[in-house]
Amino acid sequence: MIGRLNHVAIVVPDLAAGTAVYRDTLGGTVSEPQALPEHGVTVVFVELPNTKIELLEVLGENSPVAPFLERNPSGGIHHVCYEVEDIITARDKLKSEGARVLGDGEPKTGAHGKPVLFLHPKDFCGTLVELEQV
Ligand code: CO
């Protein structure tokens, strides 16, 4: 069911500093910051030959990544995103097997303008999983 690794997301305390690490120290190509108020984050993407790294910074007061940053003040890996062909089919199959879908269970539009869902880390080896329909 899952396809390519679309991205690995890393929460950072300071997006400009994180961008400098990936652009200047590691020599990556980093996108312009994109504010996503409905997701409570500002993101940049690091384009790699085979996947992307998504750097996430807290945006606003009810950011879903704020508790993560409190537990991990220097930042850290937050989720992995796998591509699926049909997000509703994927969701229904996972739910039928007892997996928990976060939020109201309906796909939201993600940073790439495509439908995304998040799956409970306790059902997926301790890792928050994002599914993105491509
Ligand atoms: Co993501």
PDB file of C-alpha atoms and ligand atoms in Angstrom:
ATOM      1  CA  MET A   1       0.000   0.000   0.000  1.00  0.00           C
ATOM      2  CA  ILE A   2       2.624   2.562   0.953  1.00  0.00           C
ATOM      3  CA  GLY A   3       4.814   3.849  -1.824  1.00  0.00           C
ATOM      4  CA  ARG A   4       7.748   6.222  -1.850  1.00  0.00           C
ATOM      5  CA  LEU A   5       9.085   8.072   1.166  1.00  0.00           C
ATOM      6  CA  ASN A   6       7.818  11.591   0.427  1.00  0.00           C
ATOM      7  CA  HIS A   7       9.643  13.321   3.282  1.00  0.00           C
ATOM      8  CA  VAL A   8      11.046  13.128   6.778  1.00  0.00           C
ATOM      9  CA  ALA A   9       9.898  16.020   8.979  1.00  0.00           C
ATOM     10  CA  ILE A  10      12.148  17.602  11.584  1.00  0.00           C
ATOM     11  CA  VAL A  11      10.874  20.123  14.131  1.00  0.00           C
ATOM     12  CA  VAL A  12      13.338  22.963  14.703  1.00  0.00           C
ATOM     13  CA  PRO A  13      13.289  25.735  17.309  1.00  0.00           C
ATOM     14  CA  ASP A  14      14.453  28.309  14.725  1.00  0.00           C
ATOM     15  CA  LEU A  15      13.636  27.891  11.038  1.00  0.00           C
ATOM     16  CA  ALA A  16      16.303  30.350   9.868  1.00  0.00           C
ATOM     17  CA  ALA A  17      18.964  28.473  11.841  1.00  0.00           C
ATOM     18  CA  GLY A  18      17.678  25.116  10.553  1.00  0.00           C
ATOM     19  CA  THR A  19      17.704  26.455   6.996  1.00  0.00           C
ATOM     20  CA  ALA A  20      21.307  27.615   7.455  1.00  0.00           C
ATOM     21  CA  VAL A  21      22.340  24.135   8.641  1.00  0.00           C
ATOM     22  CA  TYR A  22      20.741  22.414   5.643  1.00  0.00           C
ATOM     23  CA  ARG A  23      21.701  25.049   3.032  1.00  0.00           C
ATOM     24  CA  ASP A  24      25.106  26.271   4.175  1.00  0.00           C
ATOM     25  CA  THR A  25      26.571  23.422   6.220  1.00  0.00           C
ATOM     26  CA  LEU A  26      25.070  20.448   4.374  1.00  0.00           C
ATOM     27  CA  GLY A  27      24.881  22.131   0.950  1.00  0.00           C
ATOM     28  CA  GLY A  28      21.220  21.332   0.323  1.00  0.00           C
ATOM     29  CA  THR A  29      18.657  23.216  -1.736  1.00  0.00           C
ATOM     30  CA  VAL A  30      16.127  24.755   0.652  1.00  0.00           C
ATOM     31  CA  SER A  31      12.784  26.280  -0.385  1.00  0.00           C
ATOM     32  CA  GLU A  32      11.390  29.602   0.786  1.00  0.00           C
ATOM     33  CA  PRO A  33       9.443  29.435   4.087  1.00  0.00           C
ATOM     34  CA  GLN A  34       5.755  28.655   3.726  1.00  0.00           C
ATOM     35  CA  ALA A  35       3.358  29.561   6.560  1.00  0.00           C
ATOM     36  CA  LEU A  36       0.566  27.017   7.051  1.00  0.00           C
ATOM     37  CA  PRO A  37      -1.676  28.580   9.724  1.00  0.00           C
ATOM     38  CA  GLU A  38      -4.247  25.768   9.495  1.00  0.00           C
ATOM     39  CA  HIS A  39      -1.479  23.297  10.431  1.00  0.00           C
ATOM     40  CA  GLY A  40       0.170  25.586  13.028  1.00  0.00           C
ATOM     41  CA  VAL A  41       3.573  25.425  11.350  1.00  0.00           C
ATOM     42  CA  THR A  42       5.899  27.254   9.013  1.00  0.00           C
ATOM     43  CA  VAL A  43       7.783  24.865   6.727  1.00  0.00           C
ATOM     44  CA  VAL A  44      10.712  24.761   4.365  1.00  0.00           C
ATOM     45  CA  PHE A  45      11.582  21.799   2.192  1.00  0.00           C
ATOM     46  CA  VAL A  46      15.069  20.523   1.511  1.00  0.00           C
ATOM     47  CA  GLU A  47      15.055  18.875  -1.913  1.00  0.00           C
ATOM     48  CA  LEU A  48      17.167  15.720  -2.025  1.00  0.00           C
ATOM     49  CA  PRO A  49      17.651  13.490  -5.074  1.00  0.00           C
ATOM     50  CA  ASN A  50      15.442  10.729  -3.656  1.00  0.00           C
ATOM     51  CA  THR A  51      13.198  12.457  -1.095  1.00  0.00           C
ATOM     52  CA  LYS A  52      12.712  15.650   0.899  1.00  0.00           C
ATOM     53  CA  ILE A  53      13.387  16.882   4.399  1.00  0.00           C
ATOM     54  CA  GLU A  54      10.649  19.094   5.858  1.00  0.00           C
ATOM     55  CA  LEU A  55      11.773  21.522   8.564  1.00  0.00           C
ATOM     56  CA  LEU A  56       8.881  22.605  10.804  1.00  0.00           C
ATOM     57  CA  GLU A  57       8.732  25.644  13.050  1.00  0.00           C
ATOM     58  CA  VAL A  58       5.928  26.447  15.507  1.00  0.00           C
ATOM     59  CA  LEU A  59       3.389  28.954  14.130  1.00  0.00           C
ATOM     60  CA  GLY A  60       0.733  30.427  16.406  1.00  0.00           C
ATOM     61  CA  GLU A  61      -0.499  29.478  19.833  1.00  0.00           C
ATOM     62  CA  ASN A  62      -2.087  26.089  19.235  1.00  0.00           C
ATOM     63  CA  SER A  63       0.621  24.565  17.094  1.00  0.00           C
ATOM     64  CA  PRO A  64       0.470  20.742  17.151  1.00  0.00           C
ATOM     65  CA  VAL A  65       4.280  20.662  17.188  1.00  0.00           C
ATOM     66  CA  ALA A  66       4.666  22.929  20.260  1.00  0.00           C
ATOM     67  CA  PRO A  67       4.450  20.033  22.788  1.00  0.00           C
ATOM     68  CA  PHE A  68       7.058  18.132  20.771  1.00  0.00           C
ATOM     69  CA  LEU A  69       9.408  21.101  20.926  1.00  0.00           C
ATOM     70  CA  GLU A  70       8.857  21.387  24.671  1.00  0.00           C
ATOM     71  CA  ARG A  71       9.959  17.769  25.070  1.00  0.00           C
ATOM     72  CA  ASN A  72      12.793  18.200  22.544  1.00  0.00           C
ATOM     73  CA  PRO A  73      14.089  21.759  22.894  1.00  0.00           C
ATOM     74  CA  SER A  74      16.818  21.325  20.272  1.00  0.00           C
ATOM     75  CA  GLY A  75      14.329  19.828  17.813  1.00  0.00           C
ATOM     76  CA  GLY A  76      14.164  16.319  16.398  1.00  0.00           C
ATOM     77  CA  ILE A  77      12.560  13.939  13.909  1.00  0.00           C
ATOM     78  CA  HIS A  78       8.795  14.434  14.116  1.00  0.00           C
ATOM     79  CA  HIS A  79       7.218  12.250  11.412  1.00  0.00           C
ATOM     80  CA  VAL A  80       7.780  10.331   8.214  1.00  0.00           C
ATOM     81  CA  CYS A  81       5.522  10.722   5.187  1.00  0.00           C
ATOM     82  CA  TYR A  82       4.701   7.858   2.845  1.00  0.00           C
ATOM     83  CA  GLU A  83       2.933   8.260  -0.469  1.00  0.00           C
ATOM     84  CA  VAL A  84      -0.287   6.388  -1.207  1.00  0.00           C
ATOM     85  CA  GLU A  85      -2.324   6.270  -4.393  1.00  0.00           C
ATOM     86  CA  ASP A  86      -5.732   6.610  -2.735  1.00  0.00           C
ATOM     87  CA  ILE A  87      -5.849   8.078   0.753  1.00  0.00           C
ATOM     88  CA  ILE A  88      -9.460   7.091   1.482  1.00  0.00           C
ATOM     89  CA  THR A  89      -8.846   3.465   0.527  1.00  0.00           C
ATOM     90  CA  ALA A  90      -5.676   3.477   2.615  1.00  0.00           C
ATOM     91  CA  ARG A  91      -7.453   5.044   5.597  1.00  0.00           C
ATOM     92  CA  ASP A  92     -10.352   2.622   5.498  1.00  0.00           C
ATOM     93  CA  LYS A  93      -8.037  -0.386   5.290  1.00  0.00           C
ATOM     94  CA  LEU A  94      -5.945   0.855   8.228  1.00  0.00           C
ATOM     95  CA  LYS A  95      -9.021   1.618  10.329  1.00  0.00           C
ATOM     96  CA  SER A  96     -10.448  -1.819   9.600  1.00  0.00           C
ATOM     97  CA  GLU A  97      -7.231  -3.242  11.056  1.00  0.00           C
ATOM     98  CA  GLY A  98      -7.599  -1.165  14.211  1.00  0.00           C
ATOM     99  CA  ALA A  99      -5.158   1.640  13.434  1.00  0.00           C
ATOM    100  CA  ARG A 100      -6.003   5.069  14.806  1.00  0.00           C
ATOM    101  CA  VAL A 101      -6.224   8.024  12.455  1.00  0.00           C
ATOM    102  CA  LEU A 102      -5.588  11.374  14.153  1.00  0.00           C
ATOM    103  CA  GLY A 103      -8.001  14.308  14.189  1.00  0.00           C
ATOM    104  CA  ASP A 104     -11.451  13.810  12.699  1.00  0.00           C
ATOM    105  CA  GLY A 105     -10.155  11.130  10.344  1.00  0.00           C
ATOM    106  CA  GLU A 106     -10.788  13.215   7.233  1.00  0.00           C
ATOM    107  CA  PRO A 107      -7.865  14.167   4.970  1.00  0.00           C
ATOM    108  CA  LYS A 108      -6.581  17.731   5.155  1.00  0.00           C
ATOM    109  CA  THR A 109      -4.670  19.599   2.492  1.00  0.00           C
ATOM    110  CA  GLY A 110      -0.953  19.324   3.254  1.00  0.00           C
ATOM    111  CA  ALA A 111       2.032  21.497   2.410  1.00  0.00           C
ATOM    112  CA  HIS A 112       2.096  20.247  -1.188  1.00  0.00           C
ATOM    113  CA  GLY A 113      -1.580  20.955  -1.807  1.00  0.00           C
ATOM    114  CA  LYS A 114      -2.374  17.223  -1.641  1.00  0.00           C
ATOM    115  CA  PRO A 115      -4.608  15.329   0.829  1.00  0.00           C
ATOM    116  CA  VAL A 116      -2.830  14.094   3.959  1.00  0.00           C
ATOM    117  CA  LEU A 117      -3.678  12.099   7.091  1.00  0.00           C
ATOM    118  CA  PHE A 118      -1.717  11.344  10.246  1.00  0.00           C
ATOM    119  CA  LEU A 119      -1.623   7.951  11.981  1.00  0.00           C
ATOM    120  CA  HIS A 120      -1.151   7.356  15.697  1.00  0.00           C
ATOM    121  CA  PRO A 121       2.486   6.665  16.621  1.00  0.00           C
ATOM    122  CA  LYS A 122       1.484   3.919  19.070  1.00  0.00           C
ATOM    123  CA  ASP A 123       0.121   1.883  16.171  1.00  0.00           C
ATOM    124  CA  PHE A 124       3.195   2.432  13.961  1.00  0.00           C
ATOM    125  CA  CYS A 125       6.336   1.455  15.834  1.00  0.00           C
ATOM    126  CA  GLY A 126       6.465   4.636  17.894  1.00  0.00           C
ATOM    127  CA  THR A 127       6.596   6.882  14.839  1.00  0.00           C
ATOM    128  CA  LEU A 128       4.061   9.477  13.737  1.00  0.00           C
ATOM    129  CA  VAL A 129       3.188   8.565  10.141  1.00  0.00           C
ATOM    130  CA  GLU A 130       1.766  10.948   7.548  1.00  0.00           C
ATOM    131  CA  LEU A 131       0.132   9.570   4.433  1.00  0.00           C
ATOM    132  CA  GLU A 132      -0.006  11.755   1.351  1.00  0.00           C
ATOM    133  CA  GLN A 133      -2.032  11.001  -1.736  1.00  0.00           C
ATOM    134  CA  VAL A 134       0.066  11.615  -4.828  1.00  0.00           C
TER     135      VAL A 134
HETATM  136 CO    CO B   1       4.846  16.195   6.668  1.00  0.00          CO
END
